[in-house]
C-alpha positions in Angstrom: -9.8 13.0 -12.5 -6.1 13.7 -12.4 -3.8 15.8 -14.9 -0.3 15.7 -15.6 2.8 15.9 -17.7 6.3 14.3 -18.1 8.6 13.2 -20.9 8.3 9.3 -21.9 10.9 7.4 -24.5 9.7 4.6 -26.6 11.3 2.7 -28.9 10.0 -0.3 -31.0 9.5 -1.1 -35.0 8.5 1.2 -37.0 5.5 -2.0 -38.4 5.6 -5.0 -36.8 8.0 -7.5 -38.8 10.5 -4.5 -39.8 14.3 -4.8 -39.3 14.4 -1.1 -38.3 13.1 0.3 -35.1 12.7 3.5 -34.5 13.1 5.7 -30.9 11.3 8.8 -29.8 11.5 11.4 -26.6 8.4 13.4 -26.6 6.2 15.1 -23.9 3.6 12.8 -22.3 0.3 14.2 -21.5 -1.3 12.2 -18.3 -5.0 12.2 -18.2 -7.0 9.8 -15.8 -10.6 10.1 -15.7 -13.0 7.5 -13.8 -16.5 8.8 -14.7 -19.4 6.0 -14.2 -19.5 5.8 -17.6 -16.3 7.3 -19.1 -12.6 6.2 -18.3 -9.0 7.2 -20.0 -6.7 5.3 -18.1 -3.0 3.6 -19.0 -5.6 1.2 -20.8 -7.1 3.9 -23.1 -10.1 6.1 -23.4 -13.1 3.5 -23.0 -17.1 3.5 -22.2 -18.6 1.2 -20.2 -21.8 0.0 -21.7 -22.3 -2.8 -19.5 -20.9 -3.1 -16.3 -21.8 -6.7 -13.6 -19.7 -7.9 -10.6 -17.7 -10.5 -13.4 -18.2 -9.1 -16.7 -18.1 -6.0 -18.0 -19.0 -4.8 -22.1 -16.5 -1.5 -22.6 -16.3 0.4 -25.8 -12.1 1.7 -26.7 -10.0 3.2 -28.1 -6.4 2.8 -29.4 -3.9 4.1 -32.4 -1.4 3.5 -34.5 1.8 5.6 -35.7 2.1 7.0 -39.5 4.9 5.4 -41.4 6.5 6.7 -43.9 7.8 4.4 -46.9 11.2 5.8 -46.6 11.8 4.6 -43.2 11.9 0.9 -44.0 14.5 -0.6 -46.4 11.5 -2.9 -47.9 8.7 -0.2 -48.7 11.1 2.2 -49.8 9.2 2.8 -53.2 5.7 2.1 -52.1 3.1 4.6 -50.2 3.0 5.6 -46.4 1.3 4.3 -43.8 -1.2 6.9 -42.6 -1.9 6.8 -38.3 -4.4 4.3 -37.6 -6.9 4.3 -35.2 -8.9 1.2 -33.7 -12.5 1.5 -31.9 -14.9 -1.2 -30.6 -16.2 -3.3 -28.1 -14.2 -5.3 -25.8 -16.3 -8.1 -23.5 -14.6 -8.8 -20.3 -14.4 -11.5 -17.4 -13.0 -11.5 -14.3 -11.7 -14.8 -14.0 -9.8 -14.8 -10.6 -9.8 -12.3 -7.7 -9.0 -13.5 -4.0 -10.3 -12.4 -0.8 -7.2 -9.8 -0.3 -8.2 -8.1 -3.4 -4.6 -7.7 -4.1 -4.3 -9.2 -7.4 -6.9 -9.7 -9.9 -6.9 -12.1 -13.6 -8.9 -11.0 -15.8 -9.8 -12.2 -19.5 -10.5 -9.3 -22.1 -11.8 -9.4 -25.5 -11.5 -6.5 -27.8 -12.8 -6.6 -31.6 -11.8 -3.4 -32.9 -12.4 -2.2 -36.7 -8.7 -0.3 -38.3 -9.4 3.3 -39.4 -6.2 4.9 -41.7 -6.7 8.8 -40.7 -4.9 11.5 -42.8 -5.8 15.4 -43.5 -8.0 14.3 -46.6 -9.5 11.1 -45.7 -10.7 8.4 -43.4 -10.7 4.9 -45.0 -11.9 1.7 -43.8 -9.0 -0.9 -42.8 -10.8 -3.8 -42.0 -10.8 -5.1 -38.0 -8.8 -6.9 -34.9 -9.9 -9.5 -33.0 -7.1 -9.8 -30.2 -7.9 -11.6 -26.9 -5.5 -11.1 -23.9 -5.2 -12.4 -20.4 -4.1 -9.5 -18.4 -3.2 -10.5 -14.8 -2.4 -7.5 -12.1 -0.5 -7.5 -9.1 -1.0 -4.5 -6.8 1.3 -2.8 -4.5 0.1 -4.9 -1.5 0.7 -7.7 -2.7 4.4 -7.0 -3.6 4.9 -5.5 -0.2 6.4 -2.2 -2.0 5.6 0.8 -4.0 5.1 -1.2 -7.5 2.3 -2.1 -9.4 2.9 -4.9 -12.1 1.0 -6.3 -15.3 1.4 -9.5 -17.3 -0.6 -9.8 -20.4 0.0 -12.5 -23.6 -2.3 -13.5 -26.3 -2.5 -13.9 -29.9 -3.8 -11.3 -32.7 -6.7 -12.3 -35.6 -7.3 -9.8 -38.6 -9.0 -9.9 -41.6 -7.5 -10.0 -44.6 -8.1 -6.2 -45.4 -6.3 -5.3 -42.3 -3.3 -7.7 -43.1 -3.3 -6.2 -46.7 -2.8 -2.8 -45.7 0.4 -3.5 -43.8 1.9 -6.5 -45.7 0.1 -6.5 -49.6 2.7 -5.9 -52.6 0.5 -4.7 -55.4 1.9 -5.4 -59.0 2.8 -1.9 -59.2 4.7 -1.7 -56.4 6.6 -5.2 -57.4 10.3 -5.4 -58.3 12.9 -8.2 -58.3 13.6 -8.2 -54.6 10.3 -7.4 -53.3 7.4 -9.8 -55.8 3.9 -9.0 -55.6 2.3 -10.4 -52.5 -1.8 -10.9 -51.2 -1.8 -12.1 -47.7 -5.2 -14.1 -46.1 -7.0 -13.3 -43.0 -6.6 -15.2 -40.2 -3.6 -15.2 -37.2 -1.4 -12.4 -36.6 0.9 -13.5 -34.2 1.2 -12.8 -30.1 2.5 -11.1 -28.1 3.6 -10.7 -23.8 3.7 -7.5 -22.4 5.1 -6.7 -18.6 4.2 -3.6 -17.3 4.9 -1.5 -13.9 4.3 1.6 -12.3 4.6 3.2 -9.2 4.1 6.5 -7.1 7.1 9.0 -5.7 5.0 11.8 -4.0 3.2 13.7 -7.1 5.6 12.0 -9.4 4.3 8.8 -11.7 7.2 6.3 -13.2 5.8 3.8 -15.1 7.5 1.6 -17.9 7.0 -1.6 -20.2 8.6 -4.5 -21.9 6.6 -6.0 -25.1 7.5 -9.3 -27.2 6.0 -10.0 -30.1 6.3 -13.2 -32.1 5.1 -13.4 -35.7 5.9 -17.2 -36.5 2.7 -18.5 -37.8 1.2 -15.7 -38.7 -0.4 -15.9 -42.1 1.3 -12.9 -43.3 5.0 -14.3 -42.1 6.0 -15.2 -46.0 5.5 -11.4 -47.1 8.6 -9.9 -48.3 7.4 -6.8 -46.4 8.4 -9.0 -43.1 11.8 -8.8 -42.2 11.8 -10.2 -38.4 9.8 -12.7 -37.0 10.0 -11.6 -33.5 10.9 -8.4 -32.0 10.9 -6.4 -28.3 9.3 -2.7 -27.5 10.4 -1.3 -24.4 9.0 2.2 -23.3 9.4 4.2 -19.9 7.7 8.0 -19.1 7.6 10.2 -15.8 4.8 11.9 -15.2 4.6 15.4 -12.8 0.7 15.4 -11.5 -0.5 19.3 -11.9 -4.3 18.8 -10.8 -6.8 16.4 -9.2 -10.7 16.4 -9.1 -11.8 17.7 -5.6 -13.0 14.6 -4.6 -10.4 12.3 -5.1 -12.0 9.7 -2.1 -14.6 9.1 -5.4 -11.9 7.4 -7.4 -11.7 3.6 -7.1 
């Protein structure tokens, strides 16, 4: 294991399809833990339930922001968006990975049901099927002190999920915004290049997202306002601690 802190910026939409991004500086816990079963990681806090030499079944973790109605010009009027948080399964195969074992592709597949979280509740969203090939190029292989990441691949939800982000209900309907009921089905895609590197017991790492929402059955709602955007984040990261057995971690 290996702890740490630093400060990281981020700045992207406050929903995806919203004119109006939003930027925050905040502290950056860093927690990295390979257990033979348990792993937080930059990919998230996962289980492995099924682990082979090509495949691998994990169980993860990810969240979403809250959103307040006020911040975006078209839900001004309308309720929040309570923090989200998505958990499920996630089968992958490790389609390529040469003898130098310096780069590796690998195809993932996460289904992930949408949990809205707030102090009084925790309510059902509906789910997220979004398949990814995430290819990894190691320091090696770059002959310097980077590590890189290409991913792209689209987004499926069910209508449920798509409604909680991009329904108008006839209450919330006026002149410029009509009432609205999107379908399940494609959410859009997106390409995500990543990289990180080492400066003694310093971690830099940052991250450039686009996301494309042509297509998407949801692209007519009047709650969209783009149909593509970027997300670009960076952190440093100051290690404090590490396990006593460090030659244990892969």
């Amino acid at each position: 294991w290996e702890v740490g802190v630093g400060l990281g910026a981020l700045s992207r939409p406050c929903v995806r399809g919203a004119d109006r991004s939003r930027t925050d500086i905040t502290p950056v816990p860093y927690v990295q833990y390979r257990g033979e079963y348990l792993r937080v990681d930059e990919e998230g806090m996962r289980t492995y339930i099924f682990r082979g030499d090509n495949t691998r079944l994990d169980f993860s973790l990810a969240g979403g922001i809250p959103v307040p109605s006020g911040d975006i010009i078209a839900r001004r009027g309308m309720p929040s968006l309570s923090p989200t948080v998505e958990i499920g399964p996630s089968l992958e195969f490790l389609l390529w990975y040469p003898e130098k074992r310096d780069r590796a592709l690998w195809l993932k597949l996460p289904m992930r049901a949408a949990l809205s979280v707030d102090w009084r509740n925790i309510e059902y969203q509906g789910w997220v099927f979004a398949p990814y090939l995430d290819y990894r190029i190691s320091r090696k292989a770059l002959a310097g002190p980077w590590t890189m990441t290409f991913s792209l691949g689209p987004q499926f939800a069910d209508k449920r999920y798509h409604d909680y982000f991009y329904e108008v209900e006839s209450a919330y309907a006026t002149a410029a915004r009509p009432e609205y009921h999107p379908d399940a089905g494609y959410s859009g895609s997106r390409i995500t290049i990543g990289m990180q590197k080492w400066l003694g017991s310093y971690w830099l790492g940052a991250f450039l997202r686009y996301d494309d929402l042509h297509g998407a059955v949801f692209s007519d709602s009047p709650l969209v306002e783009q149909q593509h955007y970027y997300a670009i984040g960076a952190a440093i990261i100051k290690l404090l601690a590490v396990s006593k057995n460090p030659e244990q971690n892969p």
